[in-house]
Amino acid sequence: MKPYILAETNWKNVKDEHYEIAILPWGATEAHNYHLPYATDNIEAHGVAKETCRKAWEQGAKVLLLPTIPFGVNTGQMDIPFCMNLNPSTQYAILKDVAQVLHRSGINKLVIFNSHGGNHFKQMIRELSIEFPAIFTCTLNWFHALDAKAYFDDPGDHAGELETSVVMHLAPDLVLPLEEAGDGSAKNYKIKGLREGWVSSQRQWTAVTKDTGVGNPKNATAKKGQKFIEAVTKK
């Protein structure tokens, strides 16, 4: 039993504990090339957040890890079977309800621990600040906390070397042999502004990649994943 993980503790301990910061992991359920599970983002969100909270708790931080939200924004993948989509408006409704419970429970600091590139919470935080001005809310992408190129030959964007290495470490039984993975090759935008990043649009995923991956996972190892997680959670 870990007192900083809500799903593993109980009312007997919670009623006498003074928590100050809630950590809300938010993932997605979607295809990750041929070799990684649909729950990849959720496995990463919970695994990385759990280790982060352990280190914080041991240093005296009164953190409480909430259960992972398993669905994210996948509006560009609606033609891929069982890529589960939450519209941004639905995400905000969930976030608002979570904030209401936290506020009534005496927690006024919330960290959205994001594990899915399609989730964007910045505008939601602005709206939440009006509904719950006493709650400080921030969001982070754990996979952007460090320069991944220092740990991987080719990190990739989706189911590439970074994600594959991390899941190899966290849930090795759910990773198929890498010879069964696609190469993660992806098409880029034709429009210059989109390629350069100062124009943004939604990607239609099946028009970008054949195997649903973006980035080659061939050089992934569990050791690389372990090393990256150790560094990310420390930061």
GROMACS .gro file of C-alpha atoms in nm:
model
  235
    1MET     CA    1   0.000   0.000   0.000
    2LYS     CA    2   0.135   0.338  -0.105
    3PRO     CA    3  -0.020   0.642   0.068
    4TYR     CA    4   0.051   0.865  -0.233
    5ILE     CA    5  -0.149   0.648  -0.478
    6LEU     CA    6  -0.524   0.696  -0.433
    7ALA     CA    7  -0.615   0.363  -0.595
    8GLU     CA    8  -0.394   0.173  -0.349
    9THR     CA    9  -0.473   0.351  -0.023
   10ASN     CA   10  -0.792   0.361   0.182
   11TRP     CA   11  -1.020   0.591   0.379
   12LYS     CA   12  -0.853   0.493   0.708
   13ASN     CA   13  -0.528   0.652   0.588
   14VAL     CA   14  -0.672   0.927   0.369
   15LYS     CA   15  -0.884   1.083   0.646
   16ASP     CA   16  -0.576   1.157   0.856
   17GLU     CA   17  -0.341   1.259   0.572
   18HIS     CA   18  -0.295   1.615   0.451
   19TYR     CA   19  -0.245   1.613   0.076
   20GLU     CA   20  -0.150   1.932  -0.105
   21ILE     CA   21  -0.100   1.841  -0.471
   22ALA     CA   22  -0.308   1.613  -0.695
   23ILE     CA   23  -0.141   1.446  -0.994
   24LEU     CA   24  -0.381   1.349  -1.273
   25PRO     CA   25  -0.226   1.124  -1.540
   26TRP     CA   26  -0.404   1.155  -1.874
   27GLY     CA   27  -0.342   0.912  -2.156
   28ALA     CA   28  -0.520   0.769  -2.458
   29THR     CA   29  -0.633   0.437  -2.603
   30GLU     CA   30  -0.510   0.408  -2.961
   31ALA     CA   31  -0.310   0.195  -3.204
   32HIS     CA   32   0.069   0.210  -3.158
   33ASN     CA   33   0.226   0.048  -3.463
   34TYR     CA   34   0.192  -0.332  -3.470
   35HIS     CA   35   0.406  -0.415  -3.168
   36LEU     CA   36   0.281  -0.191  -2.884
   37PRO     CA   37  -0.054  -0.220  -2.700
   38TYR     CA   38  -0.345   0.020  -2.739
   39ALA     CA   39  -0.291   0.121  -2.375
   40THR     CA   40   0.066   0.242  -2.437
   41ASP     CA   41  -0.003   0.602  -2.333
   42ASN     CA   42  -0.184   0.486  -2.018
   43ILE     CA   43   0.093   0.245  -1.920
   44GLU     CA   44   0.343   0.528  -1.961
   45ALA     CA   45   0.127   0.785  -1.783
   46HIS     CA   46   0.073   0.570  -1.474
   47GLY     CA   47   0.422   0.420  -1.466
   48VAL     CA   48   0.612   0.745  -1.503
   49ALA     CA   49   0.377   0.941  -1.275
   50LYS     CA   50   0.393   0.671  -1.005
   51GLU     CA   51   0.773   0.682  -0.995
   52THR     CA   52   0.769   1.062  -0.999
   53CYS     CA   53   0.526   1.070  -0.705
   54ARG     CA   54   0.733   0.816  -0.512
   55LYS     CA   55   1.040   1.036  -0.537
   56ALA     CA   56   0.842   1.348  -0.449
   57TRP     CA   57   0.677   1.179  -0.148
   58GLU     CA   58   1.012   1.059  -0.016
   59GLN     CA   59   1.134   1.419  -0.033
   60GLY     CA   60   0.839   1.538   0.174
   61ALA     CA   61   0.595   1.652  -0.095
   62LYS     CA   62   0.233   1.576  -0.007
   63VAL     CA   63   0.130   1.446  -0.348
   64LEU     CA   64  -0.167   1.225  -0.434
   65LEU     CA   65  -0.165   1.030  -0.760
   66LEU     CA   66  -0.514   0.999  -0.907
   67PRO     CA   67  -0.622   0.716  -1.140
   68THR     CA   68  -0.526   0.764  -1.505
   69ILE     CA   69  -0.786   0.898  -1.748
   70PRO     CA   70  -0.755   0.632  -2.024
   71PHE     CA   71  -0.910   0.816  -2.322
   72GLY     CA   72  -0.774   1.119  -2.507
   73VAL     CA   73  -0.838   1.334  -2.813
   74ASN     CA   74  -0.812   1.108  -3.120
   75THR     CA   75  -1.027   1.296  -3.370
   76GLY     CA   76  -0.772   1.230  -3.646
   77GLN     CA   77  -0.789   0.854  -3.598
   78MET     CA   78  -1.160   0.787  -3.618
   79ASP     CA   79  -1.111   0.549  -3.913
   80ILE     CA   80  -0.885   0.320  -3.709
   81PRO     CA   81  -1.091   0.061  -3.515
   82PHE     CA   82  -1.115   0.120  -3.141
   83CYS     CA   83  -0.905   0.435  -3.127
   84MET     CA   84  -1.112   0.582  -2.847
   85ASN     CA   85  -1.187   0.953  -2.880
   86LEU     CA   86  -1.282   1.215  -2.624
   87ASN     CA   87  -1.368   1.551  -2.775
   88PRO     CA   88  -1.192   1.846  -2.608
   89SER     CA   89  -1.527   1.964  -2.471
   90THR     CA   90  -1.573   1.625  -2.304
   91GLN     CA   91  -1.222   1.643  -2.163
   92TYR     CA   92  -1.299   1.979  -2.009
   93ALA     CA   93  -1.620   1.845  -1.852
   94ILE     CA   94  -1.417   1.566  -1.688
   95LEU     CA   95  -1.146   1.806  -1.578
   96LYS     CA   96  -1.401   2.041  -1.424
   97ASP     CA   97  -1.564   1.759  -1.228
   98VAL     CA   98  -1.225   1.642  -1.101
   99ALA     CA   99  -1.140   1.997  -0.995
  100GLN     CA  100  -1.467   2.023  -0.805
  101VAL     CA  101  -1.387   1.711  -0.602
  102LEU     CA  102  -1.033   1.829  -0.533
  103HIS     CA  103  -1.152   2.171  -0.420
  104ARG     CA  104  -1.406   2.017  -0.181
  105SER     CA  105  -1.132   1.785  -0.054
  106GLY     CA  106  -0.903   2.075   0.028
  107ILE     CA  107  -0.653   2.034  -0.257
  108ASN     CA  108  -0.589   2.350  -0.456
  109LYS     CA  109  -0.294   2.240  -0.669
  110LEU     CA  110  -0.347   2.018  -0.971
  111VAL     CA  111  -0.089   1.880  -1.215
  112ILE     CA  112  -0.221   1.725  -1.536
  113PHE     CA  113   0.042   1.462  -1.617
  114ASN     CA  114  -0.009   1.423  -1.991
  115SER     CA  115   0.106   1.121  -2.191
  116HIS     CA  116  -0.065   1.177  -2.527
  117GLY     CA  117   0.041   1.422  -2.798
  118GLY     CA  118  -0.319   1.484  -2.903
  119ASN     CA  119  -0.418   1.618  -2.560
  120HIS     CA  120  -0.386   1.996  -2.522
  121PHE     CA  121  -0.497   2.149  -2.193
  122LYS     CA  122  -0.374   2.508  -2.210
  123GLN     CA  123  -0.707   2.665  -2.305
  124MET     CA  124  -0.894   2.438  -2.065
  125ILE     CA  125  -0.676   2.559  -1.779
  126ARG     CA  126  -0.767   2.918  -1.868
  127GLU     CA  127  -1.138   2.834  -1.846
  128LEU     CA  128  -1.091   2.629  -1.530
  129SER     CA  129  -0.924   2.925  -1.360
  130ILE     CA  130  -1.251   3.118  -1.392
  131GLU     CA  131  -1.463   2.836  -1.248
  132PHE     CA  132  -1.213   2.750  -0.972
  133PRO     CA  133  -0.989   3.054  -0.914
  134ALA     CA  134  -0.847   2.901  -0.595
  135ILE     CA  135  -0.699   2.604  -0.780
  136PHE     CA  136  -0.357   2.637  -0.940
  137THR     CA  137  -0.351   2.404  -1.241
  138CYS     CA  138  -0.062   2.323  -1.470
  139THR     CA  139   0.000   2.064  -1.739
  140LEU     CA  140   0.314   1.886  -1.847
  141ASN     CA  141   0.417   1.640  -2.116
  142TRP     CA  142   0.654   1.403  -1.936
  143PHE     CA  143   0.813   1.295  -2.265
  144HIS     CA  144   0.923   1.655  -2.332
  145ALA     CA  145   1.089   1.705  -1.994
  146LEU     CA  146   1.433   1.615  -2.134
  147ASP     CA  147   1.610   1.618  -2.469
  148ALA     CA  148   1.522   1.267  -2.586
  149LYS     CA  149   1.801   1.273  -2.845
  150ALA     CA  150   2.050   1.236  -2.562
  151TYR     CA  151   1.896   0.896  -2.479
  152PHE     CA  152   1.777   0.756  -2.812
  153ASP     CA  153   1.919   0.730  -3.165
  154ASP     CA  154   1.583   0.830  -3.315
  155PRO     CA  155   1.317   0.902  -3.049
  156GLY     CA  156   1.026   0.914  -3.296
  157ASP     CA  157   0.687   1.077  -3.250
  158HIS     CA  158   0.452   0.782  -3.197
  159ALA     CA  159   0.544   0.421  -3.114
  160GLY     CA  160   0.904   0.492  -3.210
  161GLU     CA  161   1.223   0.418  -3.022
  162LEU     CA  162   1.134   0.628  -2.716
  163GLU     CA  163   0.788   0.487  -2.651
  164THR     CA  164   0.890   0.133  -2.738
  165SER     CA  165   1.185   0.145  -2.496
  166VAL     CA  166   0.968   0.285  -2.217
  167VAL     CA  167   0.700   0.017  -2.256
  168MET     CA  168   0.968  -0.251  -2.286
  169HIS     CA  169   1.076  -0.145  -1.938
  170LEU     CA  170   0.732  -0.089  -1.782
  171ALA     CA  171   0.532  -0.373  -1.943
  172PRO     CA  172   0.764  -0.606  -2.138
  173ASP     CA  173   0.503  -0.881  -2.168
  174LEU     CA  174   0.286  -0.652  -2.382
  175VAL     CA  175   0.550  -0.576  -2.647
  176LEU     CA  176   0.576  -0.796  -2.956
  177PRO     CA  177   0.921  -0.883  -3.098
  178LEU     CA  178   1.056  -0.583  -3.288
  179GLU     CA  179   1.078  -0.780  -3.613
  180GLU     CA  180   0.698  -0.771  -3.613
  181ALA     CA  181   0.688  -0.389  -3.591
  182GLY     CA  182   0.646  -0.161  -3.889
  183ASP     CA  183   0.925   0.085  -3.966
  184GLY     CA  184   0.716   0.385  -3.860
  185SER     CA  185   0.783   0.578  -4.179
  186ALA     CA  186   0.558   0.882  -4.215
  187LYS     CA  187   0.469   1.141  -4.474
  188ASN     CA  188   0.523   1.509  -4.404
  189TYR     CA  189   0.300   1.801  -4.494
  190LYS     CA  190   0.315   1.949  -4.844
  191ILE     CA  191   0.244   2.300  -4.714
  192LYS     CA  192   0.563   2.476  -4.604
  193GLY     CA  193   0.409   2.651  -4.303
  194LEU     CA  194   0.285   2.320  -4.164
  195ARG     CA  195   0.627   2.158  -4.216
  196GLU     CA  196   0.800   2.448  -4.038
  197GLY     CA  197   0.555   2.438  -3.749
  198TRP     CA  198   0.420   2.793  -3.751
  199VAL     CA  199   0.092   2.674  -3.904
  200SER     CA  200  -0.102   2.398  -3.732
  201SER     CA  201  -0.371   2.158  -3.841
  202GLN     CA  202  -0.501   1.814  -3.751
  203ARG     CA  203  -0.326   1.516  -3.907
  204GLN     CA  204  -0.538   1.242  -4.063
  205TRP     CA  205  -0.336   0.958  -3.919
  206THR     CA  206  -0.396   0.695  -4.189
  207ALA     CA  207  -0.280   0.945  -4.452
  208VAL     CA  208   0.046   0.993  -4.262
  209THR     CA  209   0.149   0.636  -4.178
  210LYS     CA  210   0.059   0.283  -4.287
  211ASP     CA  211   0.142   0.105  -3.960
  212THR     CA  212   0.013   0.388  -3.730
  213GLY     CA  213   0.367   0.449  -3.605
  214VAL     CA  214   0.578   0.760  -3.660
  215GLY     CA  215   0.940   0.678  -3.590
  216ASN     CA  216   1.142   0.358  -3.627
  217PRO     CA  217   1.145   0.142  -3.310
  218LYS     CA  218   1.422  -0.097  -3.426
  219ASN     CA  219   1.688   0.032  -3.184
  220ALA     CA  220   1.462   0.031  -2.878
  221THR     CA  221   1.572  -0.150  -2.562
  222ALA     CA  222   1.432  -0.183  -2.212
  223LYS     CA  223   1.760  -0.048  -2.074
  224LYS     CA  224   1.718   0.275  -2.271
  225GLY     CA  225   1.363   0.306  -2.140
  226GLN     CA  226   1.473   0.253  -1.781
  227LYS     CA  227   1.749   0.513  -1.811
  228PHE     CA  228   1.513   0.770  -1.963
  229ILE     CA  229   1.242   0.713  -1.701
  230GLU     CA  230   1.495   0.747  -1.421
  231ALA     CA  231   1.613   1.082  -1.556
  232VAL     CA  232   1.263   1.215  -1.636
  233THR     CA  233   1.116   1.125  -1.297
  234LYS     CA  234   1.410   1.281  -1.117
  235LYS     CA  235   1.359   1.607  -1.305
   0.00000   0.00000   0.00000
